[in-house]
Coordinates of C-alpha atoms in Angstrom, one line a residue:
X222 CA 177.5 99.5 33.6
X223 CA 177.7 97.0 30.4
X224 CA 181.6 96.7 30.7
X225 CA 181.3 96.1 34.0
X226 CA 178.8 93.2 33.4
X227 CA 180.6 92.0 30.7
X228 CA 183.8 91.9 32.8
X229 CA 182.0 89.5 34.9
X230 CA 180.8 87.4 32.6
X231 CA 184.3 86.9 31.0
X232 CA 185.5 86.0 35.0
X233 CA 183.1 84.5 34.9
X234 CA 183.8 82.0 31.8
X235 CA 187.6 81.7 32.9
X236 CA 186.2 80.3 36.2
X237 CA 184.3 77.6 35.1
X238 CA 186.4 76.5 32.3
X239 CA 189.7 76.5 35.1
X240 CA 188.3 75.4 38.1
X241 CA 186.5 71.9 39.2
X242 CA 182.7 72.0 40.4
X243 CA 182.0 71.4 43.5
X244 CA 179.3 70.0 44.7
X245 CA 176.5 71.5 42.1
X246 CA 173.5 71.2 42.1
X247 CA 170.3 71.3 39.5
X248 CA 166.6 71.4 39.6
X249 CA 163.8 71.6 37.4
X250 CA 160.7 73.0 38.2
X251 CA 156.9 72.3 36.7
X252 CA 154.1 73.8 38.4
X253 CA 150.0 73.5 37.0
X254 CA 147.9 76.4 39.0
X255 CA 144.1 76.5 39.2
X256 CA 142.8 79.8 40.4
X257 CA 139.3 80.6 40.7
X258 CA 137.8 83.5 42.5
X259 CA 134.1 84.9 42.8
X260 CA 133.0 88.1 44.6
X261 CA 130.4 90.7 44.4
X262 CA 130.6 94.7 45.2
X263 CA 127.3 96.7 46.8
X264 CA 126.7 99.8 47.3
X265 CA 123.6 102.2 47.2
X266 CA 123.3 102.3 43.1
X267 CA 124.2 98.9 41.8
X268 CA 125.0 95.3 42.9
X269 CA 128.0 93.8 40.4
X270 CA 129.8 89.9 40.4
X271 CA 133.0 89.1 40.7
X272 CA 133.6 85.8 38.8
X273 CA 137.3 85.1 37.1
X274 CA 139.8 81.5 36.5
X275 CA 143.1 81.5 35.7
X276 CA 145.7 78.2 35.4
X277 CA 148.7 79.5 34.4
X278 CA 152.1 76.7 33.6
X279 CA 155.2 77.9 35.2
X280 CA 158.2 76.5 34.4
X281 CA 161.7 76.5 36.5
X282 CA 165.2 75.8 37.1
X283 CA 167.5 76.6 40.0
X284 CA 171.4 76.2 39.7
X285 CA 174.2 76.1 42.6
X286 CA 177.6 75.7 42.4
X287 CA 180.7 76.9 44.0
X288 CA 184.5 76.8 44.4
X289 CA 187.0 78.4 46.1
X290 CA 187.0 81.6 44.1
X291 CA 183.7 81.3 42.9
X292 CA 180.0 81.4 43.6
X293 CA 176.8 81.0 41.8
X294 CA 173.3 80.7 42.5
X295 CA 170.9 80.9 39.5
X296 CA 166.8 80.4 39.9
X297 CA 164.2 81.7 37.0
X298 CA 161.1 81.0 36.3
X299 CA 158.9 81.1 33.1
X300 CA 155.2 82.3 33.3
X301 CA 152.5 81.6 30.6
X302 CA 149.6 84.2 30.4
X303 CA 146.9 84.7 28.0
X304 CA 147.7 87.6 26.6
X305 CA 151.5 88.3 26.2
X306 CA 152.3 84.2 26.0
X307 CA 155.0 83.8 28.4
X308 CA 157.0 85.8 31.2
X309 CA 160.5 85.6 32.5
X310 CA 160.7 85.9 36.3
X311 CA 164.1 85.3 38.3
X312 CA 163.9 83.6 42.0
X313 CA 165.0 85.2 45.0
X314 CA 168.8 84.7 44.2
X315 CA 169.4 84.9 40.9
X316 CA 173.3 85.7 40.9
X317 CA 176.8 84.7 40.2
X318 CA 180.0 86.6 42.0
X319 CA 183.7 86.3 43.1
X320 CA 184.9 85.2 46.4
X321 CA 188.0 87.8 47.0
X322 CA 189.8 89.0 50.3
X323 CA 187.1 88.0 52.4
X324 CA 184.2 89.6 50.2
X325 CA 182.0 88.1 48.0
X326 CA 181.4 90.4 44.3
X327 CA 178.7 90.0 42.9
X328 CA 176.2 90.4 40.2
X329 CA 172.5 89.5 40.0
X330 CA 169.7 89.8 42.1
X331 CA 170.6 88.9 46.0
X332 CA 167.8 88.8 48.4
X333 CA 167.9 90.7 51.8
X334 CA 167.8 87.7 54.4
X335 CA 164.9 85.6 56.1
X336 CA 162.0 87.9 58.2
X337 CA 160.7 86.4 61.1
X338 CA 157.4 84.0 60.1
X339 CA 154.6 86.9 60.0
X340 CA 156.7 89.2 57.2
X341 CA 157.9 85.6 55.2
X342 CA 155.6 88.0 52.2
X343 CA 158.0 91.5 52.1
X344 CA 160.5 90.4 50.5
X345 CA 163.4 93.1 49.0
X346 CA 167.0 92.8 47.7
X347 CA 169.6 94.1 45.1
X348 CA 169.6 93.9 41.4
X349 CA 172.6 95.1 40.0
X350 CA 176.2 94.6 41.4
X351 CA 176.7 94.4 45.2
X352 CA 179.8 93.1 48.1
X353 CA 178.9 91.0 50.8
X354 CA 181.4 89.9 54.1
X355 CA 181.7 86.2 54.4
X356 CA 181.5 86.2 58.2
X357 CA 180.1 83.8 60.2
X358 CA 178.2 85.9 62.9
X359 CA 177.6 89.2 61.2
X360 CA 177.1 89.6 56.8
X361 CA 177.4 92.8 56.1
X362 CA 176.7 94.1 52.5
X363 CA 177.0 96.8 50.4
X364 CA 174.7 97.4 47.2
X365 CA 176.8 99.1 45.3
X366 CA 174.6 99.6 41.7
X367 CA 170.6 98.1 42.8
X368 CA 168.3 98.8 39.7
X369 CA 165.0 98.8 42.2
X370 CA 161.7 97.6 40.2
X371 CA 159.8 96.5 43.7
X372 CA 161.7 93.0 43.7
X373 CA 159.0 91.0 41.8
X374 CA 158.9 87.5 42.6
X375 CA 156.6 84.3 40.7
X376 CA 154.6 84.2 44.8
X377 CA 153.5 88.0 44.3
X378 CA 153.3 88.2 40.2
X379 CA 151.9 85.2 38.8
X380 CA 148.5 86.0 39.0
X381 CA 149.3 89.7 38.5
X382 CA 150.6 88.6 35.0
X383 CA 146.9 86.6 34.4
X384 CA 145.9 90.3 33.6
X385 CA 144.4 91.6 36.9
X386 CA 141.5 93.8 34.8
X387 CA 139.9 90.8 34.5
X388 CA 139.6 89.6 38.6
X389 CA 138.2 93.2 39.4
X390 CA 134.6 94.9 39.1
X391 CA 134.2 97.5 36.5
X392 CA 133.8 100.5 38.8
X393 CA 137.0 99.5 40.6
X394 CA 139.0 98.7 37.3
X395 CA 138.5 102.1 36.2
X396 CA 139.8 103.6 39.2
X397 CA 143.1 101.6 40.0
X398 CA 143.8 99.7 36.7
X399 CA 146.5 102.5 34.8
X400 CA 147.5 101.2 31.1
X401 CA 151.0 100.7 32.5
X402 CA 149.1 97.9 34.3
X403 CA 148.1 96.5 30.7
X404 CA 152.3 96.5 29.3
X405 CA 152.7 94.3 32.1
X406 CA 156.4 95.7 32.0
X407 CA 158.6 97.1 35.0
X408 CA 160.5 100.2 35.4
X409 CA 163.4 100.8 37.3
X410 CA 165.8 103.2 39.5
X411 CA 169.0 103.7 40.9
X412 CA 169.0 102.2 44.6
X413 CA 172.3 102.2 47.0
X414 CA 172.7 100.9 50.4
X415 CA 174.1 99.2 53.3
X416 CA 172.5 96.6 55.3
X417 CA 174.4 94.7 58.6
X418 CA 173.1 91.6 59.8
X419 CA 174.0 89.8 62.9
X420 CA 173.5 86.9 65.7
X421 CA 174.6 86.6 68.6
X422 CA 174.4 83.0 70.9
X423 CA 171.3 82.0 68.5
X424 CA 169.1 84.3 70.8
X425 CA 169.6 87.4 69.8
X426 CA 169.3 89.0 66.1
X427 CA 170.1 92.2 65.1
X428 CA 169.6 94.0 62.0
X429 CA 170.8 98.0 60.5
X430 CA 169.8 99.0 56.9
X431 CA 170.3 102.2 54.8
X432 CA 168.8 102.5 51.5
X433 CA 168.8 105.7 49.4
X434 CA 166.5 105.9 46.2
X435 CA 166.7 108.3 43.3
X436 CA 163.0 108.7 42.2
X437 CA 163.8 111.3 39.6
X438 CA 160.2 111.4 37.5
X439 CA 158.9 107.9 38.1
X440 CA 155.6 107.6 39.0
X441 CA 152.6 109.9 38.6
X442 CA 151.6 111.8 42.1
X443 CA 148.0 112.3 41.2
X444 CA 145.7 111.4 43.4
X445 CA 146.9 112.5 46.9
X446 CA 146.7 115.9 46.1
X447 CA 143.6 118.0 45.0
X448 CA 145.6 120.5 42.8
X449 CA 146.8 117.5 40.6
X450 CA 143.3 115.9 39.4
X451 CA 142.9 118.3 37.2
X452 CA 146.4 118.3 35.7
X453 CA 149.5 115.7 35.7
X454 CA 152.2 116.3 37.4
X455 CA 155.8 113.9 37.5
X456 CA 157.9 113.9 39.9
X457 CA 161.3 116.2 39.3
X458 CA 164.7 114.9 41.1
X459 CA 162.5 113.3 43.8
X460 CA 164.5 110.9 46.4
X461 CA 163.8 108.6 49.5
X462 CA 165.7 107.5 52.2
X463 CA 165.1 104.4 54.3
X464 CA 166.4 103.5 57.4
X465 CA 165.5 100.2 59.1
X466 CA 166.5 99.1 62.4
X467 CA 165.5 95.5 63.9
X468 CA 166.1 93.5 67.3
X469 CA 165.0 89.5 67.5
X470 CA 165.3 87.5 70.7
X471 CA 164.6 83.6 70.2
X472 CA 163.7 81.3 73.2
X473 CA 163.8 77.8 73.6
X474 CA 160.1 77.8 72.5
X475 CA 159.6 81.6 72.0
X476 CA 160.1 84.5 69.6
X477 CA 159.8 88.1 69.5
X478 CA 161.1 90.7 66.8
X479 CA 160.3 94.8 66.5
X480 CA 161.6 96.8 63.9
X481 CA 161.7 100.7 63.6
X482 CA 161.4 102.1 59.5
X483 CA 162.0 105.9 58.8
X484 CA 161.3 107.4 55.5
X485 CA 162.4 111.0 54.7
X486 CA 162.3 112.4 51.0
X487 CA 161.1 115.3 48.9
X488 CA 158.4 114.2 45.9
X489 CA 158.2 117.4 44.0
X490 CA 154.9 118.4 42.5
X491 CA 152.8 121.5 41.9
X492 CA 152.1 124.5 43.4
X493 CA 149.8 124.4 46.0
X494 CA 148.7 127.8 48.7
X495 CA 148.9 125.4 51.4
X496 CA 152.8 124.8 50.9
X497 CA 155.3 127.1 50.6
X498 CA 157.5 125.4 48.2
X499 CA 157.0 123.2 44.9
X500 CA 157.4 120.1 46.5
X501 CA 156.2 117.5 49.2
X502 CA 158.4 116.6 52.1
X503 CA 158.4 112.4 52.8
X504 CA 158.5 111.9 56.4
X505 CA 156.8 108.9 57.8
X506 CA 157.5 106.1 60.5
X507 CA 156.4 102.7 60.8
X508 CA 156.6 100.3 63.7
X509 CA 156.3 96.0 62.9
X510 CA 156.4 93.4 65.2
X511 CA 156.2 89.7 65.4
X512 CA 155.8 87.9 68.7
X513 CA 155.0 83.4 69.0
X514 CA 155.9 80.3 70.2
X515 CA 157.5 77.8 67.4
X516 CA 158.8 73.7 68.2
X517 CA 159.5 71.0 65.4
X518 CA 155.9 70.3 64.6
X519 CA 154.7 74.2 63.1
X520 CA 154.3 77.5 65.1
X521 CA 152.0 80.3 66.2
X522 CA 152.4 84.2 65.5
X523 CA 150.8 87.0 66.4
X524 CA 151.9 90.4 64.4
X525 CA 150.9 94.2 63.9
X526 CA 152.2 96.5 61.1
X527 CA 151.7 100.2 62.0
X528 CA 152.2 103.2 59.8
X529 CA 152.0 106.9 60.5
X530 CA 149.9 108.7 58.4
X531 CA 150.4 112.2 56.2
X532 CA 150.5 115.4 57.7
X533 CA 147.3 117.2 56.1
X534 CA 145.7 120.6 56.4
X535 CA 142.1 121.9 58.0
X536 CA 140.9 121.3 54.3
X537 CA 142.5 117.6 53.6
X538 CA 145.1 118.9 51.1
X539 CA 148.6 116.7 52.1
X540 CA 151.4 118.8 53.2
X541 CA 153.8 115.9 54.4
X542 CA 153.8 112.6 53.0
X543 CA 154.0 110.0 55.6
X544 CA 156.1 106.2 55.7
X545 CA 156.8 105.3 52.4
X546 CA 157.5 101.5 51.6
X547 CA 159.7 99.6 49.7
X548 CA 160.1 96.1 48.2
X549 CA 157.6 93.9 47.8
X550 CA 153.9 93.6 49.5
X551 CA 153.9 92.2 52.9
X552 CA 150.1 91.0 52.4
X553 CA 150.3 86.9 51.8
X554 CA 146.8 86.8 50.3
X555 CA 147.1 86.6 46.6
X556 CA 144.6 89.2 45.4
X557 CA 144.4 91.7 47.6
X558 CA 148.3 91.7 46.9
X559 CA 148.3 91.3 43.3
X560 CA 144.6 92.1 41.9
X561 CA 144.0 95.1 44.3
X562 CA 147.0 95.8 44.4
X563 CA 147.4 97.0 47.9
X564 CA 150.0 98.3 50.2
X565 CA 149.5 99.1 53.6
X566 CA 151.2 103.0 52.6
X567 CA 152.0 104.8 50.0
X568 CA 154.4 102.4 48.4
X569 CA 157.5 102.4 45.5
X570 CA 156.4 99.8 43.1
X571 CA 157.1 98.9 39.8
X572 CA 155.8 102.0 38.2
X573 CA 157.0 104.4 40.9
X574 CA 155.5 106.5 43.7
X575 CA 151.8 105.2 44.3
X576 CA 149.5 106.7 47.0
X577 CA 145.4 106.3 46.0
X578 CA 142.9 108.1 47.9
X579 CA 140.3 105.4 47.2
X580 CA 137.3 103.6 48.9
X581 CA 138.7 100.2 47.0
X582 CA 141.7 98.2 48.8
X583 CA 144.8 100.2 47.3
X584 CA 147.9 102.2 48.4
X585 CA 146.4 103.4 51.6
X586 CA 148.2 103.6 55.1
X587 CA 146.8 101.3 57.0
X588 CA 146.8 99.6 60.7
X589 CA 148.2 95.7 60.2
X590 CA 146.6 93.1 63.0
X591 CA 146.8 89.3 62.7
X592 CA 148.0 85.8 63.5
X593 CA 148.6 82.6 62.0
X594 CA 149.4 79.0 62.6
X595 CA 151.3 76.7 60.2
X596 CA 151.9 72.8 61.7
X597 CA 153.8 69.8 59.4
X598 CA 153.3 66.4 60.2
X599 CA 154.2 63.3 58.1
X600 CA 154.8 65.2 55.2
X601 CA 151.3 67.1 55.5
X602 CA 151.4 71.1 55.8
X603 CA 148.4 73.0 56.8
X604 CA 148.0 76.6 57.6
X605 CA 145.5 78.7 59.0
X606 CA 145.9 82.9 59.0
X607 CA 143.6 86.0 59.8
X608 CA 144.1 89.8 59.4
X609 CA 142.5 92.6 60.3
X610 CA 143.4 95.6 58.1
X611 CA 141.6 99.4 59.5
X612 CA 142.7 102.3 57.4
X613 CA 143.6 105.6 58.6
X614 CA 141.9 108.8 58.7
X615 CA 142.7 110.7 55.1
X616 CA 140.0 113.5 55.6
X617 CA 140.3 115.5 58.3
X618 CA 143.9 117.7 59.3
X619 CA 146.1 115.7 60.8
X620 CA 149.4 116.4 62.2
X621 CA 151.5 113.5 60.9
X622 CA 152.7 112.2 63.7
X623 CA 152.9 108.6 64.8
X624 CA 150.7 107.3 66.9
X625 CA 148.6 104.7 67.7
X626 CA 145.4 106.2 69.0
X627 CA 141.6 105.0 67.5
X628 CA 140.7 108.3 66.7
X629 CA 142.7 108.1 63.7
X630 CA 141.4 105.1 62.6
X631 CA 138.2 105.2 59.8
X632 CA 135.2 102.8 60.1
X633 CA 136.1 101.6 57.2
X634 CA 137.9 98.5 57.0
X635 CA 139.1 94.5 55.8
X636 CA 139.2 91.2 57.3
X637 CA 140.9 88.5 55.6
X638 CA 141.8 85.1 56.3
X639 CA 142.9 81.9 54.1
X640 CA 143.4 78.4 55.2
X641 CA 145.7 75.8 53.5
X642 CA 146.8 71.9 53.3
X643 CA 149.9 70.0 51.2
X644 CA 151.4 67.0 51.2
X645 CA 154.8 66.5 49.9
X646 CA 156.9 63.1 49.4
X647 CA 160.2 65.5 49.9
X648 CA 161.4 66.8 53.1
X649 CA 162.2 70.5 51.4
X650 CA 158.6 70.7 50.2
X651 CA 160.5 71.6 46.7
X652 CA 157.3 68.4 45.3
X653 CA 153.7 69.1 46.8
X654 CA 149.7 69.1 45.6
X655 CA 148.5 72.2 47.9
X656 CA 144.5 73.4 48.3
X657 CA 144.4 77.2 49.5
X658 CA 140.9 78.7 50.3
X659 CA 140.8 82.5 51.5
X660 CA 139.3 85.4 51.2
X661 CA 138.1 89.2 52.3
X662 CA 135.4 91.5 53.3
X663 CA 135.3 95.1 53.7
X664 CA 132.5 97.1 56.0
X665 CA 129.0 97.6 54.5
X666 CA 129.5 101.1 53.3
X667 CA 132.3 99.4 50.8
X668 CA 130.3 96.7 50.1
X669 CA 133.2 94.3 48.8
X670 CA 133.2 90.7 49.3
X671 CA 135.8 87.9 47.3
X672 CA 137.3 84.4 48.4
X673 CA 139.5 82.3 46.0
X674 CA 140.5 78.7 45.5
X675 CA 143.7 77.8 44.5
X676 CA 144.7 74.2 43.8
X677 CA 148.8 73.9 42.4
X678 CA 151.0 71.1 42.0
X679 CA 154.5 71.4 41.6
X680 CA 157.2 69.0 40.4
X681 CA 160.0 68.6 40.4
X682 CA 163.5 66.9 38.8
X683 CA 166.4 67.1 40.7

């Protein structure tokens, strides 16, 4: 792997040093964030507050350049927090590679390409050394070497980085706050793949992904299992397999998109009388979709994410993990996503395998139902969003099959929504002052209630 990295940056150095840029380009990014959020959490024994602020400095820069024979597309980012000083983040492209017989080699971080408007938030791509077609209607590309840590981004880590202990209630930071969460550092594992994109006429978009993960022992399966509360068990050779397959259709005025995920793995763990073997099968399905009516001036969405759930005996004890995600949070608001820490599934984050049996927002299969409306108009932005977020059943048996019936559907449940304005003097928005205001609330019987203000103004030199 390091000769390999080190042959490209020697190619790298001949490159530049032999060829003529072409049309590069440089920016320089300064953003000033003030967060502040306030909540409270109720239940039958005590009343406690929610009250935090945070306003982080982020620093930037964002590099293009190419030539014939090469390309390179550098962005990073530099966090400060209050307790480890500063943090390096890379954009969503952060690579350099060679164009050669008709396939571009590259190194870095490549993101997978745009979602439709609703999923804009669950983001993925490669880290590590991938090849990718330079055709106009169809890319195809091949992730050769992907070092997966859950794509972290500065949108779904900057306030994550703040030290999220200190946004949460004590009874809920003892439960879902692990001292990996204190290292603030990221793990990583071997990730392969091929993913096909194409368009055809500008109506119609298709999309086919493979991903295979090696889990080996990372991540703790503790809580979705009753034998492993009292002891800790680590994975062993565990593996996942994604499949993804999309369709788009775009009107004059009108949009649809559906895509199908499939999940199948083994996480091996211990013993258990319900299950024959040492291990847990992973075998889940999800359906997403994303249906609205866009023109010049903004658009309109309506969207539904929707998860099977696992396959669990008469006494609750999981037999068959369900859809397992990947990449990061789809969720837009910043702390459910990055305090809570939540994940509409058992999810493969940063530290690995996560699936919480909790009251609390957390790694939960879930039931996704929203819209949202974002209009621009002489260089103002504003946008408007609600979800409605029911969990599935986790107590009863359940035969882990997909479906979309209410009876597998708890009472318990969040609504959140957020509504925000910017202007920019720039066209690309890359310069703005933006005011966000959003929040949650869960049923009664959870008793959890937060909203947040964020005010941010980003610069920028060019």
């Amino acid at each position: 792997m390091k000769k390999i990295f080190f042959l490209f940056l020697l190619l790298y150095a001949h490159i530049i040093s032999s060829e003529e840029i072409k049309n590069p380009s440089l920016e320089i990014y300064f953003q000033w964030i003030l967060f502040r959020t306030q909540g409270r959490i109720s239940d039958e024994k005590e009343s406690s507050r929610i009250f935090a602020l945070a306003s982080p400095a982020v620093f930037g820069f964002k590099f293009e350049k190419s030539t014939e024979q090469f390309r390179s597309d550098l962005e990073w980012y530099l966090v400060t927090t209050p307790n480890s000083g500063t943090f390096f983040l890379p954009g969503r492209n952060s690579y350099f590679g060679i164009l050669y017989k008709g396939l571009l080699w590259g190194a870095g971080r490549k993101s997978d390409p745009e979602e439709f408007p609703a999923w804009s938030f669950w983001k993925d791509g490669v880290e590590g050394l991938f090849a990718e077609t330079e055709l106009d209607r169809i890319k195809i590309r091949f992730d050769i070497l992907d070092l997966y840590r859950g794509f972290p981004l500065l949108e779904n880590q900057w306030l994550k980085l703040q030290g999220r202990e200190s946004f949460l209630p004590k009874s809920a930071r003892e439960e879902l706050v692990s001292e990996k969460d204190y290292s603030l550092n990221s793990q990583s594992r071997y990730r392969a793949g091929i993913s096909l994109t194409g368009y055809k006429e500008d109506r119609l978009v298709y999309r086919f992904r493979v991903r295979y993960l090696s889990l080996g022992d990372w991540g703790k399966f503790g809580s979705d299992t009753k034998e492993s509360k009292s002891e800790s068990i680590e994975g062993d050779r565990d593996y996942l397999v994604e499949w993804r397959l999309g369709l788009g259709f775009l009107w004059r005025y009108f949009y649809i998109s559906g895509d199908l995920f499939l999940s199948r793995g083994i996480d091996k763990t211990g013993y258990h009388p319900s299950r024959f073997e040492r291990s847990i099968p992973i075998s889940g399905e999800a359906l997403r979709f994303d249906l609205g009516f866009y023109n010049t001036h903004g658009k309109i969405s309506i969207f539904g994410f929707l998860p099977d759930r696992e396959k669990r005996s008469s006494q609750g004890e999981v037999l068959e993990l369900g859809f397992v995600g990947m990449g990061a949070s789809p969720i837009a608001n910043p702390i459910l996503q990055q305090v809570w820490g939540f994940y509409p599934s058992a999810w493969i984050t940063d530290q690995g395998l996560e699936r919480e049996e909790t009251n609390f927002p957390g790694k939960r299969p879930a039931n996704l139902l929203g819209w949202k409306a974002e209009g621009k108009f002489s260089g103002i932005s504003t946008g408007i969003h609600f979800t409605y977020i029911g969990f599935l059943k986790e107590e009863n048996s359940s035969s882990g099959l997909w479906t979309i019936s209410s009876k597998n559907i708890q009472n318990k449940f969040l609504r959140e929504a957020g509504v925000s304005i910017s202007w920019s003097p720039s066209e690309d928005n890359s310069a703005k002052i933006e005011l966000d205001l959003g929040g949650f609330e869960s049923d009664e019987t959870t008793g959890l209630k937060q909203w947040y203000m964020l005010f941010r103004i980003v610069g920028v030199w060019k």
